[in-house]
């Protein structure tokens, strides 16, 4: 089910700036029944994005009511909230009086094989490189062609994700998840101040591991890690079993973060 | 008036990937009555974009019929054609069986003061810098947040455009037009193989001036030009009267390109 500005409908104006220019933001949120364990962080990022793009912020209480409305009857749902600058005249200049468009939609949680949480996923290295754009880094805006191109590089269903690097050869993330690597006993996650998305699951992991280093992560160093895992607000903590031909075993840091995820209220499959 | 996949309607599916990820392309085309002098070049760029993004190409004859249909009764129209990868499931992976969405809309040509063609426009330098992304450079895709941010930097109506540079300090273009500078008697336009859009008007100017250099253009060198003009398929050839405090007079190269524009069939105001 879907609500557009609070009304049950499944279409938006063809003049919406979200379509014309990708002028907006989104959040993808895992619901567990009528509960969204990471709701506060999603809201925080959405509001930060609105502030950065100077899009009027939505009413958060209203968003939550709409989230409950669209997900009714779905015991495990993925919620997508999209906020755009709204309809506008032709031209890049943001209208002085723009009224944001708010789309709240719920989808059934995709099936995920239980054993990926236990054994890990296979990952490839993408050829698509992310551009440095500090003005847009971190927020979850609608300009996602880089991710579409990276994800279009393969369609082997045995490969669950792709690692994407920046143009200096530093790992930034997976196409739709953040990345953590354990290197010489220390957890490291790439900084996302020039490209990439500051994931809500990433923020949760970082809070739980204050000693985790947030820094540049050269690809070779990443591949030499003792553990690699991905974090996603929808898919949770995903051990990486292999990056191309390099194999990894899920280790104690990965397992600890999976335990944290269960404690947060996600019915994560037993690791 | 507007057609979506050939049907008169003004809305699209809220699940369209054009909205979700900016996963699509557009063209903005000036019509003169029932004639589009640069149609062939617009089509060429649109098809190149479809190929680059692997979006099924639209039927060009059909597009033209739809263009005539939506612009009927508008003696001077701006046509916007948008082609997206179509509706899709959640997730970046392009659906195997995607049916592109095609939106054809006509708008009245915006009023333009006649004297800007004679005296030129005032331009500012934008603080927003364009990211290097060779995979997306040149084509007119829907990921336009950089242009939105750059255009949002000012709202003084006396400033018609903003120059945008890349992160190395080279001028790339204006927010919605390409740029030409005459330096030591030679015309120069920035290359657009790492960022920027390969404008249809730019291609037309380049064909008319085979000696024009296409290369990196450092900002200081650009500001030292004897003439600067912008090219836009909607607005034509716009002399630049000032970039910030640096003033220019429209020179012979600018006037020659304005004459070319009139010869192409655009009822450009007398320069």
PDB file of N, CA and C in Angstrom, chain A residues 2 10-15 17-23 26 28 53-54 78 80 84-85 90 92-94 103 107 110 129-136 141-149 151-152 167 175-176 234, chain B residues 2 10-15 17-23 26 28 53-54 78 80 84-85 90 92-94 103 107 110 129 131-136 141-149 151-152 167 175-176 234:
ATOM      1  N   UNK A   2       0.301   2.325  -0.473  1.00  0.00           N
ATOM      2  CA  UNK A   2       1.100   3.525  -0.644  1.00  0.00           C
ATOM      3  C   UNK A   2       0.264   4.772  -0.380  1.00  0.00           C
ATOM      4  N   UNK A  10      -1.165   5.630  -6.060  1.00  0.00           N
ATOM      5  CA  UNK A  10       0.095   4.997  -6.440  1.00  0.00           C
ATOM      6  C   UNK A  10       0.785   5.768  -7.556  1.00  0.00           C
ATOM      7  N   UNK A  11       0.408   7.049  -7.697  1.00  0.00           N
ATOM      8  CA  UNK A  11       1.060   7.843  -8.742  1.00  0.00           C
ATOM      9  C   UNK A  11       1.425   9.211  -8.176  1.00  0.00           C
ATOM     10  N   UNK A  12       2.354   9.877  -8.866  1.00  0.00           N
ATOM     11  CA  UNK A  12       2.728  11.244  -8.494  1.00  0.00           C
ATOM     12  C   UNK A  12       2.722  12.095  -9.757  1.00  0.00           C
ATOM     13  N   UNK A  13       2.716  13.403  -9.560  1.00  0.00           N
ATOM     14  CA  UNK A  13       2.744  14.314 -10.695  1.00  0.00           C
ATOM     15  C   UNK A  13       3.970  14.046 -11.566  1.00  0.00           C
ATOM     16  N   UNK A  14       3.772  14.026 -12.858  1.00  0.00           N
ATOM     17  CA  UNK A  14       4.900  13.847 -13.774  1.00  0.00           C
ATOM     18  C   UNK A  14       5.803  15.084 -13.784  1.00  0.00           C
ATOM     19  N   UNK A  15       5.378  16.158 -13.121  1.00  0.00           N
ATOM     20  CA  UNK A  15       6.206  17.365 -13.021  1.00  0.00           C
ATOM     21  C   UNK A  15       6.951  17.425 -11.690  1.00  0.00           C
ATOM     22  N   UNK A  17       9.737  17.317  -9.052  1.00  0.00           N
ATOM     23  CA  UNK A  17      11.186  17.492  -9.184  1.00  0.00           C
ATOM     24  C   UNK A  17      11.964  16.248  -8.740  1.00  0.00           C
ATOM     25  N   UNK A  18      11.308  15.387  -7.976  1.00  0.00           N
ATOM     26  CA  UNK A  18      11.948  14.114  -7.645  1.00  0.00           C
ATOM     27  C   UNK A  18      12.226  13.309  -8.904  1.00  0.00           C
ATOM     28  N   UNK A  19      11.294  13.367  -9.844  1.00  0.00           N
ATOM     29  CA  UNK A  19      11.480  12.697 -11.138  1.00  0.00           C
ATOM     30  C   UNK A  19      12.358  13.533 -12.068  1.00  0.00           C
ATOM     31  N   UNK A  20      12.118  14.823 -12.126  1.00  0.00           N
ATOM     32  CA  UNK A  20      12.811  15.672 -13.100  1.00  0.00           C
ATOM     33  C   UNK A  20      14.315  15.707 -12.866  1.00  0.00           C
ATOM     34  N   UNK A  21      14.711  15.775 -11.571  1.00  0.00           N
ATOM     35  CA  UNK A  21      16.131  15.987 -11.252  1.00  0.00           C
ATOM     36  C   UNK A  21      16.659  15.067 -10.150  1.00  0.00           C
ATOM     37  N   UNK A  22      15.825  14.138  -9.676  1.00  0.00           N
ATOM     38  CA  UNK A  22      16.234  13.378  -8.490  1.00  0.00           C
ATOM     39  C   UNK A  22      16.357  14.301  -7.291  1.00  0.00           C
ATOM     40  N   UNK A  23      15.513  15.321  -7.256  1.00  0.00           N
ATOM     41  CA  UNK A  23      15.606  16.374  -6.250  1.00  0.00           C
ATOM     42  C   UNK A  23      14.821  15.962  -5.001  1.00  0.00           C
ATOM     43  N   UNK A  26      15.372   9.678   0.279  1.00  0.00           N
ATOM     44  CA  UNK A  26      14.546   8.541   0.679  1.00  0.00           C
ATOM     45  C   UNK A  26      15.170   7.811   1.854  1.00  0.00           C
ATOM     46  N   UNK A  28      14.865   3.688   3.542  1.00  0.00           N
ATOM     47  CA  UNK A  28      14.322   2.339   3.420  1.00  0.00           C
ATOM     48  C   UNK A  28      14.433   1.718   4.805  1.00  0.00           C
ATOM     49  N   UNK A  53      19.614  19.816   1.615  1.00  0.00           N
ATOM     50  CA  UNK A  53      19.049  20.178   0.304  1.00  0.00           C
ATOM     51  C   UNK A  53      18.042  21.320   0.415  1.00  0.00           C
ATOM     52  N   UNK A  54      17.815  21.798   1.626  1.00  0.00           N
ATOM     53  CA  UNK A  54      16.833  22.860   1.876  1.00  0.00           C
ATOM     54  C   UNK A  54      15.444  22.491   1.321  1.00  0.00           C
ATOM     55  N   UNK A  78       9.171  -3.800   4.553  1.00  0.00           N
ATOM     56  CA  UNK A  78      10.165  -2.770   4.281  1.00  0.00           C
ATOM     57  C   UNK A  78       9.379  -1.526   3.881  1.00  0.00           C
ATOM     58  N   UNK A  80       9.377   2.284   2.446  1.00  0.00           N
ATOM     59  CA  UNK A  80      10.163   3.289   1.728  1.00  0.00           C
ATOM     60  C   UNK A  80       9.476   4.636   1.891  1.00  0.00           C
ATOM     61  N   UNK A  84      10.359  14.608  -1.723  1.00  0.00           N
ATOM     62  CA  UNK A  84      10.953  15.386  -2.814  1.00  0.00           C
ATOM     63  C   UNK A  84      10.629  16.872  -2.623  1.00  0.00           C
ATOM     64  N   UNK A  85      11.271  17.698  -3.439  1.00  0.00           N
ATOM     65  CA  UNK A  85      10.993  19.130  -3.352  1.00  0.00           C
ATOM     66  C   UNK A  85       9.611  19.475  -3.942  1.00  0.00           C
ATOM     67  N   UNK A  90       9.679  24.155 -14.974  1.00  0.00           N
ATOM     68  CA  UNK A  90      10.902  23.704 -15.620  1.00  0.00           C
ATOM     69  C   UNK A  90      12.070  24.536 -15.100  1.00  0.00           C
ATOM     70  N   UNK A  92      16.273  24.355 -13.041  1.00  0.00           N
ATOM     71  CA  UNK A  92      16.904  23.825 -11.833  1.00  0.00           C
ATOM     72  C   UNK A  92      16.588  24.640 -10.584  1.00  0.00           C
ATOM     73  N   UNK A  93      16.283  25.929 -10.736  1.00  0.00           N
ATOM     74  CA  UNK A  93      16.089  26.779  -9.559  1.00  0.00           C
ATOM     75  C   UNK A  93      14.955  26.232  -8.691  1.00  0.00           C
ATOM     76  N   UNK A  94      15.241  25.981  -7.406  1.00  0.00           N
ATOM     77  CA  UNK A  94      14.165  25.509  -6.532  1.00  0.00           C
ATOM     78  C   UNK A  94      13.088  26.577  -6.413  1.00  0.00           C
ATOM     79  N   UNK A 103       6.000  10.460   0.016  1.00  0.00           N
ATOM     80  CA  UNK A 103       5.483   9.157  -0.411  1.00  0.00           C
ATOM     81  C   UNK A 103       5.857   8.122   0.647  1.00  0.00           C
ATOM     82  N   UNK A 107       6.406  -2.612   1.501  1.00  0.00           N
ATOM     83  CA  UNK A 107       6.622  -3.788   0.651  1.00  0.00           C
ATOM     84  C   UNK A 107       6.870  -4.978   1.581  1.00  0.00           C
ATOM     85  N   UNK A 110      11.817  -8.927   1.560  1.00  0.00           N
ATOM     86  CA  UNK A 110      12.225  -9.969   0.593  1.00  0.00           C
ATOM     87  C   UNK A 110      12.697 -11.219   1.329  1.00  0.00           C
ATOM     88  N   UNK A 129      33.132   3.267 -10.346  1.00  0.00           N
ATOM     89  CA  UNK A 129      33.747   3.981  -9.225  1.00  0.00           C
ATOM     90  C   UNK A 129      32.848   5.142  -8.822  1.00  0.00           C
ATOM     91  N   UNK A 130      32.803   5.426  -7.543  1.00  0.00           N
ATOM     92  CA  UNK A 130      31.970   6.531  -7.049  1.00  0.00           C
ATOM     93  C   UNK A 130      32.705   7.859  -7.205  1.00  0.00           C
ATOM     94  N   UNK A 131      31.967   8.876  -7.573  1.00  0.00           N
ATOM     95  CA  UNK A 131      32.531  10.224  -7.703  1.00  0.00           C
ATOM     96  C   UNK A 131      32.604  10.897  -6.335  1.00  0.00           C
ATOM     97  N   UNK A 132      33.612  11.729  -6.154  1.00  0.00           N
ATOM     98  CA  UNK A 132      33.734  12.546  -4.935  1.00  0.00           C
ATOM     99  C   UNK A 132      32.791  13.735  -5.024  1.00  0.00           C
ATOM    100  N   UNK A 133      31.838  13.801  -4.130  1.00  0.00           N
ATOM    101  CA  UNK A 133      30.953  14.977  -4.109  1.00  0.00           C
ATOM    102  C   UNK A 133      30.565  15.256  -2.649  1.00  0.00           C
ATOM    103  N   UNK A 134      31.429  16.003  -1.951  1.00  0.00           N
ATOM    104  CA  UNK A 134      31.164  16.257  -0.532  1.00  0.00           C
ATOM    105  C   UNK A 134      29.805  16.903  -0.285  1.00  0.00           C
ATOM    106  N   UNK A 135      29.301  17.673  -1.247  1.00  0.00           N
ATOM    107  CA  UNK A 135      28.023  18.361  -1.044  1.00  0.00           C
ATOM    108  C   UNK A 135      26.858  17.383  -0.944  1.00  0.00           C
ATOM    109  N   UNK A 136      27.044  16.189  -1.465  1.00  0.00           N
ATOM    110  CA  UNK A 136      25.953  15.211  -1.452  1.00  0.00           C
ATOM    111  C   UNK A 136      26.283  13.945  -0.662  1.00  0.00           C
ATOM    112  N   UNK A 141      20.075  10.730  -0.910  1.00  0.00           N
ATOM    113  CA  UNK A 141      19.334  11.484  -1.920  1.00  0.00           C
ATOM    114  C   UNK A 141      18.916  10.559  -3.060  1.00  0.00           C
ATOM    115  N   UNK A 142      18.165  11.115  -3.987  1.00  0.00           N
ATOM    116  CA  UNK A 142      17.585  10.306  -5.064  1.00  0.00           C
ATOM    117  C   UNK A 142      18.476  10.190  -6.297  1.00  0.00           C
ATOM    118  N   UNK A 143      19.673  10.728  -6.259  1.00  0.00           N
ATOM    119  CA  UNK A 143      20.596  10.619  -7.416  1.00  0.00           C
ATOM    120  C   UNK A 143      21.402   9.328  -7.260  1.00  0.00           C
ATOM    121  N   UNK A 144      20.878   8.246  -7.735  1.00  0.00           N
ATOM    122  CA  UNK A 144      21.478   6.940  -7.470  1.00  0.00           C
ATOM    123  C   UNK A 144      21.928   6.186  -8.718  1.00  0.00           C
ATOM    124  N   UNK A 145      22.221   6.919  -9.785  1.00  0.00           N
ATOM    125  CA  UNK A 145      22.643   6.225 -11.007  1.00  0.00           C
ATOM    126  C   UNK A 145      23.955   5.466 -10.819  1.00  0.00           C
ATOM    127  N   UNK A 146      24.842   5.974  -9.982  1.00  0.00           N
ATOM    128  CA  UNK A 146      26.099   5.237  -9.758  1.00  0.00           C
ATOM    129  C   UNK A 146      25.811   3.846  -9.188  1.00  0.00           C
ATOM    130  N   UNK A 147      24.872   3.805  -8.230  1.00  0.00           N
ATOM    131  CA  UNK A 147      24.537   2.514  -7.619  1.00  0.00           C
ATOM    132  C   UNK A 147      23.833   1.610  -8.635  1.00  0.00           C
ATOM    133  N   UNK A 148      22.988   2.200  -9.474  1.00  0.00           N
ATOM    134  CA  UNK A 148      22.302   1.410 -10.499  1.00  0.00           C
ATOM    135  C   UNK A 148      23.335   0.815 -11.462  1.00  0.00           C
ATOM    136  N   UNK A 149      24.295   1.639 -11.888  1.00  0.00           N
ATOM    137  CA  UNK A 149      25.332   1.139 -12.809  1.00  0.00           C
ATOM    138  C   UNK A 149      26.166   0.041 -12.146  1.00  0.00           C
ATOM    139  N   UNK A 151      25.294  -1.957  -9.675  1.00  0.00           N
ATOM    140  CA  UNK A 151      24.485  -3.167  -9.459  1.00  0.00           C
ATOM    141  C   UNK A 151      24.155  -3.868 -10.773  1.00  0.00           C
ATOM    142  N   UNK A 152      24.208  -3.102 -11.877  1.00  0.00           N
ATOM    143  CA  UNK A 152      23.919  -3.693 -13.190  1.00  0.00           C
ATOM    144  C   UNK A 152      25.107  -4.467 -13.743  1.00  0.00           C
ATOM    145  N   UNK A 167      37.422   6.952  -6.698  1.00  0.00           N
ATOM    146  CA  UNK A 167      38.330   7.018  -7.842  1.00  0.00           C
ATOM    147  C   UNK A 167      39.802   6.979  -7.446  1.00  0.00           C
ATOM    148  N   UNK A 175      26.974  -1.872  -2.855  1.00  0.00           N
ATOM    149  CA  UNK A 175      26.062  -1.026  -3.632  1.00  0.00           C
ATOM    150  C   UNK A 175      24.902  -0.540  -2.777  1.00  0.00           C
ATOM    151  N   UNK A 176      24.458  -1.364  -1.815  1.00  0.00           N
ATOM    152  CA  UNK A 176      23.294  -0.987  -0.999  1.00  0.00           C
ATOM    153  C   UNK A 176      23.508  -1.367   0.461  1.00  0.00           C
ATOM    154  N   UNK A 234      17.900  -2.873   6.179  1.00  0.00           N
ATOM    155  CA  UNK A 234      16.905  -3.863   5.763  1.00  0.00           C
ATOM    156  C   UNK A 234      17.418  -5.281   5.986  1.00  0.00           C
TER     157      UNK A 234
ATOM    158  N   UNK B   2       0.572  16.949 -21.845  1.00  0.00           N
ATOM    159  CA  UNK B   2       1.561  15.933 -21.530  1.00  0.00           C
ATOM    160  C   UNK B   2       1.057  14.547 -21.913  1.00  0.00           C
ATOM    161  N   UNK B  10      -1.104  13.333 -16.521  1.00  0.00           N
ATOM    162  CA  UNK B  10      -0.069  14.198 -15.951  1.00  0.00           C
ATOM    163  C   UNK B  10       0.574  13.569 -14.717  1.00  0.00           C
ATOM    164  N   UNK B  11       0.443  12.232 -14.607  1.00  0.00           N
ATOM    165  CA  UNK B  11       1.062  11.561 -13.469  1.00  0.00           C
ATOM    166  C   UNK B  11       1.789  10.310 -13.941  1.00  0.00           C
ATOM    167  N   UNK B  12       2.713   9.845 -13.099  1.00  0.00           N
ATOM    168  CA  UNK B  12       3.405   8.584 -13.388  1.00  0.00           C
ATOM    169  C   UNK B  12       3.359   7.729 -12.131  1.00  0.00           C
ATOM    170  N   UNK B  13       3.656   6.458 -12.297  1.00  0.00           N
ATOM    171  CA  UNK B  13       3.692   5.535 -11.159  1.00  0.00           C
ATOM    172  C   UNK B  13       4.678   6.035 -10.115  1.00  0.00           C
ATOM    173  N   UNK B  14       4.269   6.007  -8.863  1.00  0.00           N
ATOM    174  CA  UNK B  14       5.170   6.390  -7.779  1.00  0.00           C
ATOM    175  C   UNK B  14       6.289   5.364  -7.602  1.00  0.00           C
ATOM    176  N   UNK B  15       6.209   4.237  -8.307  1.00  0.00           N
ATOM    177  CA  UNK B  15       7.269   3.225  -8.249  1.00  0.00           C
ATOM    178  C   UNK B  15       8.229   3.344  -9.426  1.00  0.00           C
ATOM    179  N   UNK B  17      11.327   4.077 -11.596  1.00  0.00           N
ATOM    180  CA  UNK B  17      12.738   4.197 -11.216  1.00  0.00           C
ATOM    181  C   UNK B  17      13.305   5.577 -11.547  1.00  0.00           C
ATOM    182  N   UNK B  18      12.633   6.298 -12.416  1.00  0.00           N
ATOM    183  CA  UNK B  18      13.044   7.687 -12.650  1.00  0.00           C
ATOM    184  C   UNK B  18      12.940   8.501 -11.375  1.00  0.00           C
ATOM    185  N   UNK B  19      11.898   8.251 -10.604  1.00  0.00           N
ATOM    186  CA  UNK B  19      11.726   8.916  -9.312  1.00  0.00           C
ATOM    187  C   UNK B  19      12.591   8.262  -8.239  1.00  0.00           C
ATOM    188  N   UNK B  20      12.610   6.951  -8.203  1.00  0.00           N
ATOM    189  CA  UNK B  20      13.297   6.243  -7.113  1.00  0.00           C
ATOM    190  C   UNK B  20      14.794   6.515  -7.096  1.00  0.00           C
ATOM    191  N   UNK B  21      15.409   6.561  -8.306  1.00  0.00           N
ATOM    192  CA  UNK B  21      16.870   6.640  -8.394  1.00  0.00           C
ATOM    193  C   UNK B  21      17.370   7.654  -9.405  1.00  0.00           C
ATOM    194  N   UNK B  22      16.455   8.407 -10.009  1.00  0.00           N
ATOM    195  CA  UNK B  22      16.890   9.265 -11.109  1.00  0.00           C
ATOM    196  C   UNK B  22      17.378   8.415 -12.275  1.00  0.00           C
ATOM    197  N   UNK B  23      16.771   7.238 -12.434  1.00  0.00           N
ATOM    198  CA  UNK B  23      17.243   6.244 -13.400  1.00  0.00           C
ATOM    199  C   UNK B  23      16.611   6.513 -14.764  1.00  0.00           C
ATOM    200  N   UNK B  26      16.737  12.858 -19.990  1.00  0.00           N
ATOM    201  CA  UNK B  26      15.775  13.813 -20.530  1.00  0.00           C
ATOM    202  C   UNK B  26      16.408  14.672 -21.613  1.00  0.00           C
ATOM    203  N   UNK B  28      15.556  18.675 -23.395  1.00  0.00           N
ATOM    204  CA  UNK B  28      14.733  19.879 -23.382  1.00  0.00           C
ATOM    205  C   UNK B  28      14.948  20.538 -24.734  1.00  0.00           C
ATOM    206  N   UNK B  53      23.131   3.839 -20.412  1.00  0.00           N
ATOM    207  CA  UNK B  53      22.437   3.348 -19.213  1.00  0.00           C
ATOM    208  C   UNK B  53      21.722   2.024 -19.464  1.00  0.00           C
ATOM    209  N   UNK B  54      21.801   1.521 -20.690  1.00  0.00           N
ATOM    210  CA  UNK B  54      21.111   0.286 -21.085  1.00  0.00           C
ATOM    211  C   UNK B  54      19.608   0.353 -20.768  1.00  0.00           C
ATOM    212  N   UNK B  78       8.685  24.852 -25.441  1.00  0.00           N
ATOM    213  CA  UNK B  78       9.811  24.041 -24.991  1.00  0.00           C
ATOM    214  C   UNK B  78       9.244  22.664 -24.706  1.00  0.00           C
ATOM    215  N   UNK B  80       9.792  18.912 -23.232  1.00  0.00           N
ATOM    216  CA  UNK B  80      10.640  18.077 -22.381  1.00  0.00           C
ATOM    217  C   UNK B  80      10.270  16.627 -22.620  1.00  0.00           C
ATOM    218  N   UNK B  84      12.580   6.981 -18.747  1.00  0.00           N
ATOM    219  CA  UNK B  84      13.127   6.313 -17.561  1.00  0.00           C
ATOM    220  C   UNK B  84      13.149   4.805 -17.779  1.00  0.00           C
ATOM    221  N   UNK B  85      13.798   4.112 -16.844  1.00  0.00           N
ATOM    222  CA  UNK B  85      13.847   2.653 -16.956  1.00  0.00           C
ATOM    223  C   UNK B  85      12.494   2.028 -16.596  1.00  0.00           C
ATOM    224  N   UNK B  90      11.703  -2.705  -5.622  1.00  0.00           N
ATOM    225  CA  UNK B  90      12.678  -2.028  -4.802  1.00  0.00           C
ATOM    226  C   UNK B  90      14.073  -2.589  -5.101  1.00  0.00           C
ATOM    227  N   UNK B  92      18.426  -1.523  -6.447  1.00  0.00           N
ATOM    228  CA  UNK B  92      19.126  -0.866  -7.540  1.00  0.00           C
ATOM    229  C   UNK B  92      19.191  -1.703  -8.812  1.00  0.00           C
ATOM    230  N   UNK B  93      19.133  -3.041  -8.679  1.00  0.00           N
ATOM    231  CA  UNK B  93      19.306  -3.890  -9.865  1.00  0.00           C
ATOM    232  C   UNK B  93      18.253  -3.569 -10.914  1.00  0.00           C
ATOM    233  N   UNK B  94      18.682  -3.245 -12.127  1.00  0.00           N
ATOM    234  CA  UNK B  94      17.694  -2.984 -13.185  1.00  0.00           C
ATOM    235  C   UNK B  94      16.887  -4.259 -13.461  1.00  0.00           C
ATOM    236  N   UNK B 103       7.796  10.180 -21.250  1.00  0.00           N
ATOM    237  CA  UNK B 103       6.961  11.340 -20.931  1.00  0.00           C
ATOM    238  C   UNK B 103       7.297  12.443 -21.927  1.00  0.00           C
ATOM    239  N   UNK B 107       5.766  23.062 -22.867  1.00  0.00           N
ATOM    240  CA  UNK B 107       5.588  24.247 -22.032  1.00  0.00           C
ATOM    241  C   UNK B 107       5.738  25.475 -22.924  1.00  0.00           C
ATOM    242  N   UNK B 110       9.679  30.362 -22.138  1.00  0.00           N
ATOM    243  CA  UNK B 110       9.695  31.446 -21.144  1.00  0.00           C
ATOM    244  C   UNK B 110      10.017  32.791 -21.796  1.00  0.00           C
ATOM    245  N   UNK B 129      30.808  22.598  -6.706  1.00  0.00           N
ATOM    246  CA  UNK B 129      31.731  22.043  -7.697  1.00  0.00           C
ATOM    247  C   UNK B 129      31.179  20.725  -8.221  1.00  0.00           C
ATOM    248  N   UNK B 131      31.281  16.925  -9.530  1.00  0.00           N
ATOM    249  CA  UNK B 131      32.081  15.720  -9.291  1.00  0.00           C
ATOM    250  C   UNK B 131      32.510  15.096 -10.613  1.00  0.00           C
ATOM    251  N   UNK B 132      33.693  14.506 -10.616  1.00  0.00           N
ATOM    252  CA  UNK B 132      34.174  13.747 -11.776  1.00  0.00           C
ATOM    253  C   UNK B 132      33.483  12.390 -11.825  1.00  0.00           C
ATOM    254  N   UNK B 133      32.734  12.136 -12.868  1.00  0.00           N
ATOM    255  CA  UNK B 133      32.129  10.815 -13.016  1.00  0.00           C
ATOM    256  C   UNK B 133      32.043  10.481 -14.506  1.00  0.00           C
ATOM    257  N   UNK B 134      33.156   9.952 -15.036  1.00  0.00           N
ATOM    258  CA  UNK B 134      33.188   9.666 -16.480  1.00  0.00           C
ATOM    259  C   UNK B 134      32.053   8.751 -16.936  1.00  0.00           C
ATOM    260  N   UNK B 135      31.567   7.891 -16.046  1.00  0.00           N
ATOM    261  CA  UNK B 135      30.515   6.945 -16.451  1.00  0.00           C
ATOM    262  C   UNK B 135      29.205   7.662 -16.765  1.00  0.00           C
ATOM    263  N   UNK B 136      29.033   8.871 -16.230  1.00  0.00           N
ATOM    264  CA  UNK B 136      27.781   9.598 -16.446  1.00  0.00           C
ATOM    265  C   UNK B 136      27.984  10.913 -17.191  1.00  0.00           C
ATOM    266  N   UNK B 141      21.298  12.781 -18.017  1.00  0.00           N
ATOM    267  CA  UNK B 141      20.571  11.874 -17.130  1.00  0.00           C
ATOM    268  C   UNK B 141      19.783  12.673 -16.091  1.00  0.00           C
ATOM    269  N   UNK B 142      19.021  11.955 -15.306  1.00  0.00           N
ATOM    270  CA  UNK B 142      18.115  12.607 -14.348  1.00  0.00           C
ATOM    271  C   UNK B 142      18.754  12.885 -12.986  1.00  0.00           C
ATOM    272  N   UNK B 143      20.028  12.602 -12.826  1.00  0.00           N
ATOM    273  CA  UNK B 143      20.691  12.882 -11.532  1.00  0.00           C
ATOM    274  C   UNK B 143      21.232  14.301 -11.578  1.00  0.00           C
ATOM    275  N   UNK B 144      20.436  15.264 -11.181  1.00  0.00           N
ATOM    276  CA  UNK B 144      20.796  16.668 -11.385  1.00  0.00           C
ATOM    277  C   UNK B 144      20.864  17.467 -10.095  1.00  0.00           C
ATOM    278  N   UNK B 145      21.127  16.800  -8.985  1.00  0.00           N
ATOM    279  CA  UNK B 145      21.193  17.540  -7.719  1.00  0.00           C
ATOM    280  C   UNK B 145      22.332  18.561  -7.700  1.00  0.00           C
ATOM    281  N   UNK B 146      23.421  18.265  -8.369  1.00  0.00           N
ATOM    282  CA  UNK B 146      24.518  19.245  -8.400  1.00  0.00           C
ATOM    283  C   UNK B 146      24.044  20.550  -9.039  1.00  0.00           C
ATOM    284  N   UNK B 147      23.293  20.424 -10.127  1.00  0.00           N
ATOM    285  CA  UNK B 147      22.808  21.626 -10.818  1.00  0.00           C
ATOM    286  C   UNK B 147      21.782  22.354  -9.944  1.00  0.00           C
ATOM    287  N   UNK B 148      20.949  21.583  -9.249  1.00  0.00           N
ATOM    288  CA  UNK B 148      19.959  22.200  -8.356  1.00  0.00           C
ATOM    289  C   UNK B 148      20.679  22.979  -7.249  1.00  0.00           C
ATOM    290  N   UNK B 149      21.701  22.357  -6.658  1.00  0.00           N
ATOM    291  CA  UNK B 149      22.442  23.044  -5.585  1.00  0.00           C
ATOM    292  C   UNK B 149      23.134  24.300  -6.119  1.00  0.00           C
ATOM    293  N   UNK B 151      22.282  26.123  -8.729  1.00  0.00           N
ATOM    294  CA  UNK B 151      21.292  27.143  -9.090  1.00  0.00           C
ATOM    295  C   UNK B 151      20.616  27.742  -7.858  1.00  0.00           C
ATOM    296  N   UNK B 152      20.638  26.989  -6.746  1.00  0.00           N
ATOM    297  CA  UNK B 152      20.018  27.481  -5.510  1.00  0.00           C
ATOM    298  C   UNK B 152      20.925  28.468  -4.782  1.00  0.00           C
ATOM    299  N   UNK B 167      36.296  19.944  -9.530  1.00  0.00           N
ATOM    300  CA  UNK B 167      37.000  20.051  -8.251  1.00  0.00           C
ATOM    301  C   UNK B 167      38.478  20.389  -8.411  1.00  0.00           C
ATOM    302  N   UNK B 175      25.048  26.503 -15.175  1.00  0.00           N
ATOM    303  CA  UNK B 175      24.218  25.465 -14.539  1.00  0.00           C
ATOM    304  C   UNK B 175      23.334  24.763 -15.567  1.00  0.00           C
ATOM    305  N   UNK B 176      22.901  25.514 -16.616  1.00  0.00           N
ATOM    306  CA  UNK B 176      21.991  24.917 -17.594  1.00  0.00           C
ATOM    307  C   UNK B 176      22.349  25.360 -19.011  1.00  0.00           C
ATOM    308  N   UNK B 234      17.564  25.775 -25.581  1.00  0.00           N
ATOM    309  CA  UNK B 234      16.335  26.536 -25.352  1.00  0.00           C
ATOM    310  C   UNK B 234      16.569  28.033 -25.511  1.00  0.00           C
TER     311      UNK B 234
END
